[in-house]
Short mmCIF file of N, CA and C in Angstrom, two decimals:
data_model
loop_
_atom_site.label_atom_id
_atom_site.label_comp_id
_atom_site.label_asym_id
_atom_site.label_seq_id
_atom_site.Cartn_x
_atom_site.Cartn_y
_atom_site.Cartn_z
N ALA F 1 -6.66 -4.05 9.18
CA ALA F 1 -5.82 -5.02 9.87
C ALA F 1 -5.68 -6.27 9.00
N LYS F 2 -4.47 -6.72 8.88
CA LYS F 2 -4.23 -7.93 8.09
C LYS F 2 -4.60 -9.15 8.91
N THR F 3 -5.32 -10.07 8.29
CA THR F 3 -5.63 -11.31 8.98
C THR F 3 -4.65 -12.36 8.47
N SER F 4 -4.40 -13.34 9.31
CA SER F 4 -3.45 -14.36 8.87
C SER F 4 -4.13 -15.28 7.86
N THR F 5 -3.35 -15.78 6.95
CA THR F 5 -3.84 -16.65 5.89
C THR F 5 -4.14 -18.02 6.47
N LYS F 6 -5.30 -18.57 6.13
CA LYS F 6 -5.62 -19.93 6.58
C LYS F 6 -4.62 -20.90 5.95
N TRP F 7 -4.30 -21.95 6.66
CA TRP F 7 -3.19 -22.80 6.24
C TRP F 7 -3.37 -23.41 4.86
N TRP F 8 -4.61 -23.58 4.40
CA TRP F 8 -4.83 -24.19 3.07
C TRP F 8 -4.70 -23.17 1.94
N ASN F 9 -4.56 -21.90 2.27
CA ASN F 9 -4.35 -20.86 1.26
C ASN F 9 -2.88 -20.47 1.22
N VAL F 10 -2.43 -20.01 0.07
CA VAL F 10 -1.02 -19.65 -0.09
C VAL F 10 -0.82 -18.22 0.44
N PRO F 11 0.10 -18.03 1.40
CA PRO F 11 0.36 -16.67 1.87
C PRO F 11 1.01 -15.83 0.76
N ALA F 12 0.70 -14.54 0.75
CA ALA F 12 1.22 -13.64 -0.29
C ALA F 12 2.74 -13.67 -0.36
N SER F 13 3.38 -13.85 0.79
CA SER F 13 4.86 -13.84 0.81
C SER F 13 5.46 -15.00 0.01
N LYS F 14 4.64 -16.04 -0.25
CA LYS F 14 5.14 -17.20 -0.99
C LYS F 14 4.74 -17.17 -2.46
N ILE F 15 4.03 -16.10 -2.87
CA ILE F 15 3.57 -16.00 -4.25
C ILE F 15 4.59 -15.18 -5.05
N PRO F 16 5.01 -15.69 -6.22
CA PRO F 16 5.95 -14.92 -7.03
C PRO F 16 5.30 -13.64 -7.57
N ALA F 17 6.10 -12.62 -7.79
CA ALA F 17 5.58 -11.32 -8.25
C ALA F 17 5.36 -11.36 -9.77
N ASP F 18 4.48 -12.28 -10.21
CA ASP F 18 4.29 -12.45 -11.65
C ASP F 18 2.87 -12.10 -12.09
N GLU F 19 2.09 -11.49 -11.18
CA GLU F 19 0.73 -11.06 -11.49
C GLU F 19 -0.16 -12.22 -11.95
N THR F 20 0.00 -13.36 -11.28
CA THR F 20 -0.86 -14.51 -11.51
C THR F 20 -1.87 -14.58 -10.37
N ILE F 21 -3.13 -14.77 -10.71
CA ILE F 21 -4.20 -14.79 -9.71
C ILE F 21 -4.14 -16.05 -8.85
N HIS F 22 -4.32 -15.86 -7.55
CA HIS F 22 -4.45 -16.96 -6.59
C HIS F 22 -5.77 -16.76 -5.86
N ILE F 23 -6.51 -17.84 -5.69
CA ILE F 23 -7.81 -17.77 -5.01
C ILE F 23 -7.66 -18.27 -3.58
N ASP F 24 -8.22 -17.51 -2.63
CA ASP F 24 -8.27 -17.95 -1.24
C ASP F 24 -9.66 -18.49 -0.97
N TYR F 25 -9.72 -19.49 -0.08
CA TYR F 25 -10.99 -20.15 0.22
C TYR F 25 -11.31 -20.05 1.71
N ASN F 26 -12.61 -20.01 2.00
CA ASN F 26 -13.07 -20.03 3.40
C ASN F 26 -12.87 -21.39 4.03
N ASP F 27 -12.89 -22.43 3.18
CA ASP F 27 -12.91 -23.79 3.71
C ASP F 27 -11.76 -24.62 3.16
N GLN F 28 -11.39 -25.60 3.93
CA GLN F 28 -10.29 -26.49 3.59
C GLN F 28 -10.54 -27.28 2.31
N ASP F 29 -11.80 -27.58 2.02
CA ASP F 29 -12.13 -28.35 0.81
C ASP F 29 -12.11 -27.48 -0.45
N LYS F 30 -11.92 -26.18 -0.24
CA LYS F 30 -11.83 -25.22 -1.35
C LYS F 30 -13.09 -25.21 -2.21
N THR F 31 -14.24 -25.18 -1.53
CA THR F 31 -15.51 -25.08 -2.25
C THR F 31 -16.09 -23.67 -2.14
N SER F 32 -15.55 -22.86 -1.23
CA SER F 32 -16.11 -21.54 -0.95
C SER F 32 -15.04 -20.46 -1.09
N PRO F 33 -14.84 -19.93 -2.31
CA PRO F 33 -13.82 -18.90 -2.49
C PRO F 33 -14.20 -17.61 -1.76
N CYS F 34 -13.22 -16.96 -1.11
CA CYS F 34 -13.52 -15.74 -0.36
C CYS F 34 -12.84 -14.51 -0.94
N ASN F 35 -11.74 -14.67 -1.63
CA ASN F 35 -11.09 -13.54 -2.27
C ASN F 35 -10.03 -14.05 -3.25
N THR F 36 -9.54 -13.15 -4.06
CA THR F 36 -8.40 -13.48 -4.91
C THR F 36 -7.30 -12.48 -4.63
N LYS F 37 -6.09 -12.85 -4.98
CA LYS F 37 -4.96 -11.94 -4.79
C LYS F 37 -3.91 -12.25 -5.83
N PHE F 38 -3.09 -11.26 -6.09
CA PHE F 38 -1.92 -11.48 -6.92
C PHE F 38 -0.82 -10.58 -6.41
N VAL F 39 0.40 -10.90 -6.81
CA VAL F 39 1.55 -10.13 -6.35
C VAL F 39 2.27 -9.56 -7.56
N THR F 40 2.63 -8.30 -7.44
CA THR F 40 3.40 -7.62 -8.47
C THR F 40 4.62 -7.00 -7.79
N THR F 41 5.43 -6.31 -8.54
CA THR F 41 6.58 -5.65 -7.91
C THR F 41 6.11 -4.31 -7.35
N ALA F 42 6.77 -3.86 -6.29
CA ALA F 42 6.35 -2.64 -5.59
C ALA F 42 6.28 -1.45 -6.55
N ASP F 43 7.18 -1.41 -7.54
CA ASP F 43 7.17 -0.26 -8.46
C ASP F 43 6.00 -0.27 -9.43
N ARG F 44 5.33 -1.41 -9.56
CA ARG F 44 4.16 -1.48 -10.46
C ARG F 44 2.84 -1.19 -9.76
N VAL F 45 2.85 -1.18 -8.43
CA VAL F 45 1.61 -0.93 -7.68
C VAL F 45 0.98 0.41 -8.07
N PRO F 46 1.75 1.53 -8.13
CA PRO F 46 1.13 2.81 -8.52
C PRO F 46 0.49 2.76 -9.91
N LEU F 47 1.06 1.97 -10.78
CA LEU F 47 0.51 1.82 -12.13
C LEU F 47 -0.83 1.08 -12.08
N TRP F 48 -0.92 0.04 -11.28
CA TRP F 48 -2.19 -0.68 -11.09
C TRP F 48 -3.23 0.27 -10.53
N VAL F 49 -2.83 1.10 -9.56
CA VAL F 49 -3.77 2.06 -8.96
C VAL F 49 -4.25 3.03 -10.04
N LYS F 50 -3.31 3.54 -10.84
CA LYS F 50 -3.65 4.51 -11.89
C LYS F 50 -4.63 3.91 -12.91
N VAL F 51 -4.34 2.70 -13.36
CA VAL F 51 -5.21 2.03 -14.35
C VAL F 51 -6.60 1.78 -13.74
N CYS F 52 -6.65 1.36 -12.49
CA CYS F 52 -7.93 1.12 -11.84
C CYS F 52 -8.69 2.42 -11.60
N LYS F 53 -7.97 3.50 -11.30
CA LYS F 53 -8.64 4.80 -11.10
C LYS F 53 -9.25 5.29 -12.40
N MET F 54 -8.61 4.98 -13.54
CA MET F 54 -9.18 5.38 -14.83
C MET F 54 -10.48 4.62 -15.08
N ARG F 55 -10.51 3.36 -14.66
CA ARG F 55 -11.72 2.55 -14.89
C ARG F 55 -12.81 2.85 -13.85
N TYR F 56 -12.41 2.91 -12.60
CA TYR F 56 -13.39 3.07 -11.52
C TYR F 56 -13.39 4.51 -11.02
N ASN F 57 -14.15 5.33 -11.71
CA ASN F 57 -14.27 6.73 -11.31
C ASN F 57 -15.73 7.00 -10.97
N GLU F 58 -16.05 8.25 -10.70
CA GLU F 58 -17.44 8.58 -10.33
C GLU F 58 -18.42 8.21 -11.44
N GLU F 59 -17.98 8.42 -12.68
CA GLU F 59 -18.84 8.12 -13.83
C GLU F 59 -19.23 6.64 -13.84
N TYR F 60 -18.26 5.77 -13.58
CA TYR F 60 -18.52 4.33 -13.50
C TYR F 60 -19.59 4.06 -12.44
N GLY F 61 -19.44 4.70 -11.29
CA GLY F 61 -20.39 4.50 -10.20
C GLY F 61 -21.79 4.94 -10.59
N LYS F 62 -21.88 6.10 -11.24
CA LYS F 62 -23.20 6.62 -11.65
C LYS F 62 -23.85 5.67 -12.65
N GLN F 63 -23.08 5.19 -13.61
CA GLN F 63 -23.63 4.30 -14.64
C GLN F 63 -24.16 3.01 -14.01
N ASN F 64 -23.51 2.56 -12.98
CA ASN F 64 -23.86 1.27 -12.38
C ASN F 64 -24.70 1.41 -11.12
N GLY F 65 -25.04 2.64 -10.76
CA GLY F 65 -25.82 2.85 -9.53
C GLY F 65 -25.05 2.44 -8.30
N GLN F 66 -23.74 2.62 -8.34
CA GLN F 66 -22.89 2.21 -7.22
C GLN F 66 -22.04 3.39 -6.76
N LYS F 67 -21.50 3.26 -5.57
CA LYS F 67 -20.64 4.31 -5.03
C LYS F 67 -19.19 3.85 -5.14
N VAL F 68 -18.36 4.68 -5.75
CA VAL F 68 -16.94 4.36 -5.91
C VAL F 68 -16.16 5.27 -4.97
N GLU F 69 -15.34 4.66 -4.14
CA GLU F 69 -14.58 5.44 -3.16
C GLU F 69 -13.13 4.95 -3.15
N TRP F 70 -12.20 5.89 -3.15
CA TRP F 70 -10.78 5.56 -3.04
C TRP F 70 -10.27 6.07 -1.71
N ARG F 71 -9.54 5.24 -1.00
CA ARG F 71 -8.91 5.67 0.25
C ARG F 71 -7.41 5.45 0.10
N GLU F 72 -6.65 6.47 0.45
CA GLU F 72 -5.20 6.36 0.34
C GLU F 72 -4.60 6.32 1.74
N GLY F 73 -3.66 5.40 1.91
CA GLY F 73 -3.01 5.26 3.22
C GLY F 73 -1.52 5.11 3.05
N ASP F 74 -0.82 4.97 4.16
CA ASP F 74 0.64 4.82 4.13
C ASP F 74 1.04 3.48 3.55
N GLN F 75 0.32 2.42 3.92
CA GLN F 75 0.68 1.06 3.52
C GLN F 75 -0.05 0.59 2.27
N GLU F 76 -1.21 1.19 2.00
CA GLU F 76 -2.04 0.68 0.90
C GLU F 76 -3.00 1.75 0.42
N ASP F 77 -3.43 1.60 -0.83
CA ASP F 77 -4.58 2.35 -1.35
C ASP F 77 -5.71 1.32 -1.46
N ILE F 78 -6.92 1.77 -1.21
CA ILE F 78 -8.06 0.85 -1.27
C ILE F 78 -9.15 1.43 -2.15
N LEU F 79 -9.67 0.59 -3.02
CA LEU F 79 -10.84 0.93 -3.84
C LEU F 79 -12.04 0.22 -3.24
N PHE F 80 -13.09 0.98 -2.93
CA PHE F 80 -14.34 0.39 -2.45
C PHE F 80 -15.43 0.70 -3.46
N ILE F 81 -16.16 -0.31 -3.87
CA ILE F 81 -17.35 -0.09 -4.69
C ILE F 81 -18.51 -0.70 -3.93
N THR F 82 -19.48 0.15 -3.57
CA THR F 82 -20.62 -0.34 -2.82
C THR F 82 -21.90 -0.15 -3.62
N GLY F 83 -22.79 -1.07 -3.46
CA GLY F 83 -24.10 -0.98 -4.08
C GLY F 83 -25.12 -1.00 -2.96
N SER F 84 -26.36 -0.72 -3.28
CA SER F 84 -27.38 -0.83 -2.24
C SER F 84 -28.50 -1.70 -2.75
N GLU F 85 -29.01 -2.48 -1.86
CA GLU F 85 -30.14 -3.34 -2.22
C GLU F 85 -31.21 -3.21 -1.15
N SER F 86 -32.45 -3.30 -1.58
CA SER F 86 -33.56 -3.22 -0.63
C SER F 86 -33.88 -4.61 -0.13
N LYS F 87 -33.96 -4.71 1.18
CA LYS F 87 -34.30 -5.99 1.79
C LYS F 87 -35.28 -5.70 2.92
N ASP F 88 -36.42 -6.30 2.86
CA ASP F 88 -37.47 -6.08 3.87
C ASP F 88 -37.76 -4.60 4.07
N GLY F 89 -37.80 -3.85 2.96
CA GLY F 89 -38.12 -2.42 3.04
C GLY F 89 -36.97 -1.54 3.53
N LYS F 90 -35.83 -2.14 3.84
CA LYS F 90 -34.67 -1.36 4.28
C LYS F 90 -33.62 -1.40 3.18
N VAL F 91 -32.96 -0.26 2.99
CA VAL F 91 -31.88 -0.22 2.00
C VAL F 91 -30.58 -0.56 2.71
N GLN F 92 -29.89 -1.56 2.21
CA GLN F 92 -28.62 -1.98 2.80
C GLN F 92 -27.50 -1.77 1.81
N GLU F 93 -26.37 -1.27 2.32
CA GLU F 93 -25.20 -1.15 1.45
C GLU F 93 -24.48 -2.49 1.42
N THR F 94 -24.05 -2.88 0.23
CA THR F 94 -23.29 -4.12 0.11
C THR F 94 -21.95 -3.82 -0.54
N CYS F 95 -20.95 -4.55 -0.15
CA CYS F 95 -19.62 -4.39 -0.76
C CYS F 95 -19.61 -5.19 -2.06
N VAL F 96 -19.60 -4.48 -3.17
CA VAL F 96 -19.56 -5.14 -4.47
C VAL F 96 -18.12 -5.56 -4.76
N LEU F 97 -17.19 -4.65 -4.47
CA LEU F 97 -15.78 -4.92 -4.75
C LEU F 97 -14.92 -4.07 -3.85
N SER F 98 -13.89 -4.66 -3.28
CA SER F 98 -12.86 -3.87 -2.61
C SER F 98 -11.52 -4.43 -3.07
N ILE F 99 -10.65 -3.52 -3.48
CA ILE F 99 -9.33 -3.92 -3.93
C ILE F 99 -8.31 -3.20 -3.06
N HIS F 100 -7.47 -3.97 -2.42
CA HIS F 100 -6.40 -3.42 -1.57
C HIS F 100 -5.10 -3.48 -2.36
N PHE F 101 -4.52 -2.31 -2.58
CA PHE F 101 -3.25 -2.22 -3.30
C PHE F 101 -2.16 -1.98 -2.27
N TRP F 102 -1.55 -3.03 -1.77
CA TRP F 102 -0.51 -2.89 -0.75
C TRP F 102 0.77 -2.40 -1.41
N ARG F 103 1.45 -1.48 -0.75
CA ARG F 103 2.69 -0.89 -1.31
C ARG F 103 3.76 -1.94 -1.59
N ASN F 104 3.73 -3.05 -0.83
CA ASN F 104 4.76 -4.08 -1.01
C ASN F 104 4.54 -4.93 -2.26
N GLY F 105 3.39 -4.73 -2.95
CA GLY F 105 3.17 -5.47 -4.18
C GLY F 105 2.00 -6.43 -4.16
N THR F 106 1.44 -6.70 -2.98
CA THR F 106 0.28 -7.60 -2.90
C THR F 106 -0.99 -6.83 -3.23
N ILE F 107 -1.80 -7.37 -4.10
CA ILE F 107 -3.08 -6.76 -4.44
C ILE F 107 -4.17 -7.80 -4.17
N CYS F 108 -5.13 -7.43 -3.31
CA CYS F 108 -6.15 -8.37 -2.83
C CYS F 108 -7.53 -7.88 -3.25
N ILE F 109 -8.35 -8.78 -3.80
CA ILE F 109 -9.66 -8.44 -4.33
C ILE F 109 -10.73 -9.20 -3.55
N GLN F 110 -11.70 -8.45 -3.00
CA GLN F 110 -12.78 -9.04 -2.21
C GLN F 110 -14.11 -8.44 -2.64
N GLY F 111 -15.19 -8.90 -2.01
CA GLY F 111 -16.52 -8.36 -2.30
C GLY F 111 -17.34 -9.35 -3.12
N SER F 112 -18.62 -9.05 -3.26
CA SER F 112 -19.52 -10.01 -3.92
C SER F 112 -19.18 -10.24 -5.39
N ALA F 113 -18.50 -9.29 -6.03
CA ALA F 113 -18.20 -9.42 -7.46
C ALA F 113 -16.75 -9.84 -7.74
N PHE F 114 -16.02 -10.31 -6.70
CA PHE F 114 -14.59 -10.56 -6.91
C PHE F 114 -14.30 -11.66 -7.94
N LEU F 115 -15.14 -12.68 -8.02
CA LEU F 115 -14.87 -13.76 -8.98
C LEU F 115 -15.08 -13.27 -10.41
N GLY F 116 -16.15 -12.52 -10.64
CA GLY F 116 -16.39 -11.95 -11.96
C GLY F 116 -15.28 -10.99 -12.35
N TRP F 117 -14.82 -10.20 -11.39
CA TRP F 117 -13.72 -9.26 -11.64
C TRP F 117 -12.47 -10.04 -12.06
N THR F 118 -12.20 -11.11 -11.32
CA THR F 118 -11.01 -11.92 -11.58
C THR F 118 -11.05 -12.52 -12.98
N ASP F 119 -12.22 -13.05 -13.37
CA ASP F 119 -12.34 -13.71 -14.67
C ASP F 119 -12.38 -12.73 -15.83
N LYS F 120 -13.17 -11.67 -15.69
CA LYS F 120 -13.46 -10.82 -16.84
C LYS F 120 -12.64 -9.54 -16.90
N ILE F 121 -12.41 -8.91 -15.75
CA ILE F 121 -11.83 -7.56 -15.75
C ILE F 121 -10.32 -7.57 -15.54
N PHE F 122 -9.85 -8.47 -14.68
CA PHE F 122 -8.41 -8.54 -14.41
C PHE F 122 -7.57 -8.65 -15.68
N PRO F 123 -7.90 -9.56 -16.63
CA PRO F 123 -7.05 -9.68 -17.84
C PRO F 123 -6.96 -8.36 -18.63
N ALA F 124 -8.09 -7.63 -18.71
CA ALA F 124 -8.10 -6.37 -19.46
C ALA F 124 -7.25 -5.31 -18.74
N LEU F 125 -7.35 -5.27 -17.42
CA LEU F 125 -6.56 -4.29 -16.65
C LEU F 125 -5.08 -4.62 -16.74
N LYS F 126 -4.76 -5.91 -16.71
CA LYS F 126 -3.36 -6.32 -16.80
C LYS F 126 -2.78 -5.90 -18.16
N ARG F 127 -3.57 -6.07 -19.23
CA ARG F 127 -3.13 -5.61 -20.56
C ARG F 127 -2.89 -4.11 -20.56
N LYS F 128 -3.78 -3.37 -19.90
CA LYS F 128 -3.66 -1.91 -19.84
C LYS F 128 -2.39 -1.51 -19.09
N VAL F 129 -2.08 -2.22 -18.01
CA VAL F 129 -0.84 -1.96 -17.26
C VAL F 129 0.37 -2.19 -18.17
N GLU F 130 0.35 -3.30 -18.92
CA GLU F 130 1.46 -3.61 -19.83
C GLU F 130 1.60 -2.55 -20.92
N GLU F 131 0.45 -2.12 -21.50
CA GLU F 131 0.49 -1.10 -22.55
C GLU F 131 1.04 0.21 -22.00
N THR F 132 0.59 0.59 -20.81
CA THR F 132 1.05 1.83 -20.20
C THR F 132 2.55 1.79 -19.96
N LEU F 133 3.04 0.63 -19.52
CA LEU F 133 4.48 0.46 -19.31
C LEU F 133 5.26 0.62 -20.62
N LYS F 134 4.76 -0.03 -21.66
CA LYS F 134 5.45 0.05 -22.97
C LYS F 134 5.48 1.49 -23.49
N ASN F 135 4.36 2.21 -23.32
CA ASN F 135 4.28 3.59 -23.80
C ASN F 135 5.17 4.53 -23.00
N ASN F 136 5.52 4.13 -21.80
CA ASN F 136 6.36 5.00 -20.95
C ASN F 136 7.85 4.70 -21.10
N GLU F 137 8.19 3.66 -21.87
CA GLU F 137 9.60 3.29 -22.00
C GLU F 137 10.35 4.30 -22.85
#
């Protein structure tokens, strides 16, 4: 279910489809980032999914001790990466990363690793999308 954007965050509908990262915050003072998002054109969404599927496969999960899961739906594809941590003798699953690839072009990144993903991994994936496009021309 889509939640409405807090008034201090930019709604996806107002973001140009230029694949520039926008950070959403939990608080009005913008001290607590909660997710990032960017908008692309609808025809590029499958390419983003393909590039991410090449990176985030079962092998990636095994190497990192994490579970990688892809869910496909009518409106969006979702990548879930979960890790587990022991707390008070109980093993708890934590959401390391979830990426929602909306068919309309909005791509939303959440989870405990979203800021690191945004800084370090997003630029490399964006280059890969561009290279794939050039090779397909």
